[in-house]
Short mmCIF file of C-alpha atoms in Angstrom, two decimals:
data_model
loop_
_atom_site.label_atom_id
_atom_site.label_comp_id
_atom_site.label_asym_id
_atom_site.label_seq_id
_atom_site.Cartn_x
_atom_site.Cartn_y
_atom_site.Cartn_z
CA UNK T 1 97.70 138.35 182.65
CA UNK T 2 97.97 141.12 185.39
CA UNK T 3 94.89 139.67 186.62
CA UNK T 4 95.48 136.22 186.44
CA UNK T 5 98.66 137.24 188.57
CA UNK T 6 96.73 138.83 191.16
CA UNK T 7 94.85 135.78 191.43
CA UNK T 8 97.81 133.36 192.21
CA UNK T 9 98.72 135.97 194.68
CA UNK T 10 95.88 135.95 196.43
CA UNK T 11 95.64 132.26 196.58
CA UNK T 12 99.26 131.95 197.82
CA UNK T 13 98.53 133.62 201.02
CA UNK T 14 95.68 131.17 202.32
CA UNK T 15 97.37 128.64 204.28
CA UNK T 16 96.97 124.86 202.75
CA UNK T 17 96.22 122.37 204.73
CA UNK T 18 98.18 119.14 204.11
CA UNK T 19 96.90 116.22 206.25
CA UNK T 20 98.73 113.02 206.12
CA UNK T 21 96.84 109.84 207.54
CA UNK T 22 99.37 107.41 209.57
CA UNK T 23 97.18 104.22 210.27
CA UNK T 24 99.03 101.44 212.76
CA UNK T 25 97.68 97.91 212.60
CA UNK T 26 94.95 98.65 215.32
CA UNK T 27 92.10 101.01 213.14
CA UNK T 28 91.43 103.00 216.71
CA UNK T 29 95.04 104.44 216.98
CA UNK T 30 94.75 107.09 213.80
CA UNK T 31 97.47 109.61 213.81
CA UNK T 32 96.50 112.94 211.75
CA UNK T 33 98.88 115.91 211.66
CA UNK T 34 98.20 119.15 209.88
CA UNK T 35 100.64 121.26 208.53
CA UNK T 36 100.51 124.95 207.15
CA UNK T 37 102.58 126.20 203.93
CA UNK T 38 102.58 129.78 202.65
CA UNK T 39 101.54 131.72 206.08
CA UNK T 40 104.76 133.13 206.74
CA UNK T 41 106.21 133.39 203.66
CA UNK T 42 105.30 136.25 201.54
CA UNK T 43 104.88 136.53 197.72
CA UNK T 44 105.16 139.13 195.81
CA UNK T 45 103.55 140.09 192.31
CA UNK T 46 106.25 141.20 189.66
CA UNK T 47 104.68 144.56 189.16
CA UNK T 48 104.40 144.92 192.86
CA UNK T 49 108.25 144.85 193.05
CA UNK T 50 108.36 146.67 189.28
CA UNK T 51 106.02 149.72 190.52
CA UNK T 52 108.24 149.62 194.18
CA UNK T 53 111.74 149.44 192.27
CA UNK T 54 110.65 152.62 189.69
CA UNK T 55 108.58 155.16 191.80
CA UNK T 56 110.64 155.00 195.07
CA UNK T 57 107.84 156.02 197.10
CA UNK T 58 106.05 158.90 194.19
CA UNK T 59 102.91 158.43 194.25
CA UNK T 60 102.21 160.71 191.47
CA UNK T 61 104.65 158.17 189.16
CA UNK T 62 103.34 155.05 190.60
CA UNK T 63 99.73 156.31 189.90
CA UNK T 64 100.74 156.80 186.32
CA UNK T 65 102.91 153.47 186.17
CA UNK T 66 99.95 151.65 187.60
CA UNK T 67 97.74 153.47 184.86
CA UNK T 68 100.26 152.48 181.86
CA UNK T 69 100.06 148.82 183.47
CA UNK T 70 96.22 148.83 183.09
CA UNK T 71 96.64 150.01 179.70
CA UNK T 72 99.41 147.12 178.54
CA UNK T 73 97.17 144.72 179.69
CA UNK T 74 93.61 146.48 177.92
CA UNK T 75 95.84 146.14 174.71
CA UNK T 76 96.66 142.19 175.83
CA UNK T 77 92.54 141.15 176.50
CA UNK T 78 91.62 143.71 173.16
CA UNK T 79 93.88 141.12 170.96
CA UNK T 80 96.33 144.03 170.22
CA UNK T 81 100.02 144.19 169.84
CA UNK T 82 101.37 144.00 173.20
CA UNK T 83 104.38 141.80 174.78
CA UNK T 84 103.74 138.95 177.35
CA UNK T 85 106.92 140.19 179.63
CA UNK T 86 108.20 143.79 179.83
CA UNK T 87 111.18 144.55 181.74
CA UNK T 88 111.61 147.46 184.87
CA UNK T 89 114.55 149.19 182.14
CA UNK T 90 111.39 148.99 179.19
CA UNK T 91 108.70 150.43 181.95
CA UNK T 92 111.02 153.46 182.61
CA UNK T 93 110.99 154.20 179.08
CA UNK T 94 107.67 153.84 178.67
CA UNK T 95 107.10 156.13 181.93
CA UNK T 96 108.95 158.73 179.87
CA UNK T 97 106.92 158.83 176.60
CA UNK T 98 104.84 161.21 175.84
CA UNK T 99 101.40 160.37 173.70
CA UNK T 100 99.96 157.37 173.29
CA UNK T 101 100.65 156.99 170.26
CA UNK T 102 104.14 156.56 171.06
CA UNK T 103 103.79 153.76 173.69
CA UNK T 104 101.67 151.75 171.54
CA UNK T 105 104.60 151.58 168.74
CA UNK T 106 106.97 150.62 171.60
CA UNK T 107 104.75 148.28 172.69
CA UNK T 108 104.69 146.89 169.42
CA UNK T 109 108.08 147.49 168.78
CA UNK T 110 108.53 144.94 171.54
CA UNK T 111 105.56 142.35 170.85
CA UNK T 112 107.59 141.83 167.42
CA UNK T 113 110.96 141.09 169.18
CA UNK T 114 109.38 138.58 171.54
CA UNK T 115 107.64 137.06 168.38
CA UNK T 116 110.53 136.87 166.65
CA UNK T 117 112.44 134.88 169.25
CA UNK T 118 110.09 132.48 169.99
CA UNK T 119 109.70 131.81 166.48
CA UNK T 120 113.54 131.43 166.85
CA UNK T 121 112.88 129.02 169.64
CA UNK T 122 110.33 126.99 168.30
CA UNK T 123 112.28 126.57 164.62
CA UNK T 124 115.58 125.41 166.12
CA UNK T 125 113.02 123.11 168.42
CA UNK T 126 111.48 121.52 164.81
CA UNK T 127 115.17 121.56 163.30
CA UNK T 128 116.19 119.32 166.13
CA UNK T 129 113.76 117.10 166.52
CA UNK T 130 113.58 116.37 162.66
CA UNK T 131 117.44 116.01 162.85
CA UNK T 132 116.86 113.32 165.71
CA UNK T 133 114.12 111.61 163.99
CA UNK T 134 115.41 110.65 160.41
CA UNK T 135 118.49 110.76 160.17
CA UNK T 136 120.09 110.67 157.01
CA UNK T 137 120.57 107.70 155.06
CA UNK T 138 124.02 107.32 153.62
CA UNK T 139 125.26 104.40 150.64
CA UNK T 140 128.84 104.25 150.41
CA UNK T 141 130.38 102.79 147.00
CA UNK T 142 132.59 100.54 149.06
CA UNK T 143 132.47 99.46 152.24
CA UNK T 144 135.87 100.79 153.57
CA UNK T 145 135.37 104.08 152.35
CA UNK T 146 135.01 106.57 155.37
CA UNK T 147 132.06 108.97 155.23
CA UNK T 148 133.56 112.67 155.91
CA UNK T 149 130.97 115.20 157.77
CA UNK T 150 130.62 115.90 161.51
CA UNK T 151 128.05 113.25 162.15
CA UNK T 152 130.25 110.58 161.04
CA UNK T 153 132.76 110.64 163.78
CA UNK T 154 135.93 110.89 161.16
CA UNK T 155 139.02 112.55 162.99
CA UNK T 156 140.83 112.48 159.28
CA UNK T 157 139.80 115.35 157.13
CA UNK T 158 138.73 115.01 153.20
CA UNK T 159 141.27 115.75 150.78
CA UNK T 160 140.26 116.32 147.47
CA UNK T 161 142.49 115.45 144.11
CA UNK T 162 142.06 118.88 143.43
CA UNK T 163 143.73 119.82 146.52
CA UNK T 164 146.59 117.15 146.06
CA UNK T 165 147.40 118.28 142.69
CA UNK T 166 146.90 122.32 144.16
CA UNK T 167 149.67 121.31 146.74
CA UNK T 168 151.85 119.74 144.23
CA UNK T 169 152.09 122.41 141.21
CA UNK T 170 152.68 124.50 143.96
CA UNK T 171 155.67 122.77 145.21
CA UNK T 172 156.87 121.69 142.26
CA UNK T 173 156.79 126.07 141.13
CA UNK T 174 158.19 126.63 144.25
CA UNK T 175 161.17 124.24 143.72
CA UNK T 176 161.65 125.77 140.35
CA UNK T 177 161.77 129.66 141.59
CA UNK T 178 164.39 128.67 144.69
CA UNK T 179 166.00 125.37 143.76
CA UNK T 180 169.61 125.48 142.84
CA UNK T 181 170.37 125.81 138.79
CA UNK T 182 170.87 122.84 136.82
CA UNK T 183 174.43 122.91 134.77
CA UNK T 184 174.14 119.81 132.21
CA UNK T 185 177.57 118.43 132.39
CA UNK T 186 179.73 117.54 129.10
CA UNK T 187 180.71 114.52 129.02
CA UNK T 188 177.42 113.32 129.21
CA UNK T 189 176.53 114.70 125.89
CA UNK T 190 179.45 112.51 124.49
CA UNK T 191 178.11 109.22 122.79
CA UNK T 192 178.17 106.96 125.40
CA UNK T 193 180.80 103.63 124.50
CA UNK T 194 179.48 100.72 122.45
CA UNK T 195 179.81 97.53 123.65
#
């Protein structure tokens, strides 16, 4: 990768040529202009800013950056365990450890989280596109009934006849623990009049 990188680099500071042709109705009167992209503009590599931004001018701790660099990317072309991006804050850390040992289980440490969300990545990618292609297939019993769910584009929500009977034994204990007492009266208990 590192090398790959230094590649682009190097290519990106060769001026290109672009030539555009301008041809008028009379074939002797050709136009060609040349223009140049890339000589005054200067690109950097990432661990050409990453070695600048960490050793502030040490050479002894840009030698060993540079020499950690080498060895990420010996672990990348070897087939081992070794993330595609590291950060400047990850490069510090592993400019602090000690053995080898210990950067290589960092190293891995961090292969497994970039796994891990591109595997993320890539499963919500599947999720979506098999939600987009078949969608679900729904029968209703009648045809005004309203399919509840948040495809279906139904501002009412589902009540259940659980729920209604839920809400009404609970109004109807309510009512009995605060309504007012019911006094029977008298004459009511009298045989009503026969006609």
């Amino acid at each position: 990768m590192h090398c790959l990188r230094s590649l682009v680099y190097q290519l990106g500071r060769r001026p290109i040529r672009n030539k555009s042709m301008f041809f008028c109705y009379n074939k002797k009167n050709v136009q060609e202009s040349s223009r140049y992209y890339g000589t005054e503009i200067k690109i950097e590599d990432e661990s050409d800013t990453i070695v600048r931004e960490l050793c502030k001018g040490n050479d002894n701790l840009e030698k060993k950056l540079k020499v950690l660099m080498l060895e990420v990317e010996v672990m990348r072309q070897d087939g081992r365990c070794a993330p595609d991006n590291i950060h400047s804050d990850q490069w510090e850390r592993l400019l602090e450890m000690p053995s080898r040992k210990q950067r290589t289980n960092y190293l891995t440490f961090l292969w497994k989280i970039e796994k891990k969300k591109e595997n993320e990545k890539s499963r919500k990618e599947a999720r979506r596109k098999e939600l987009v292609e078949s969608p679900p297939e729904y029968i209703k019993e009648f045809p005004d009934d309203v399919l509840y769910g948040i495809k279906h584009q139904s501002m009412f929500l589902r009540i259940r006849d659980q729920s209604i009977n839920m809400f009404d034994n609970y109004r109807r204990g309510k009512s009995s623990w605060t309504s007012l007492w019911i006094v029977p009266d008298s004459y009511r208990l009298k045989t009503p009049p026969a006609f």
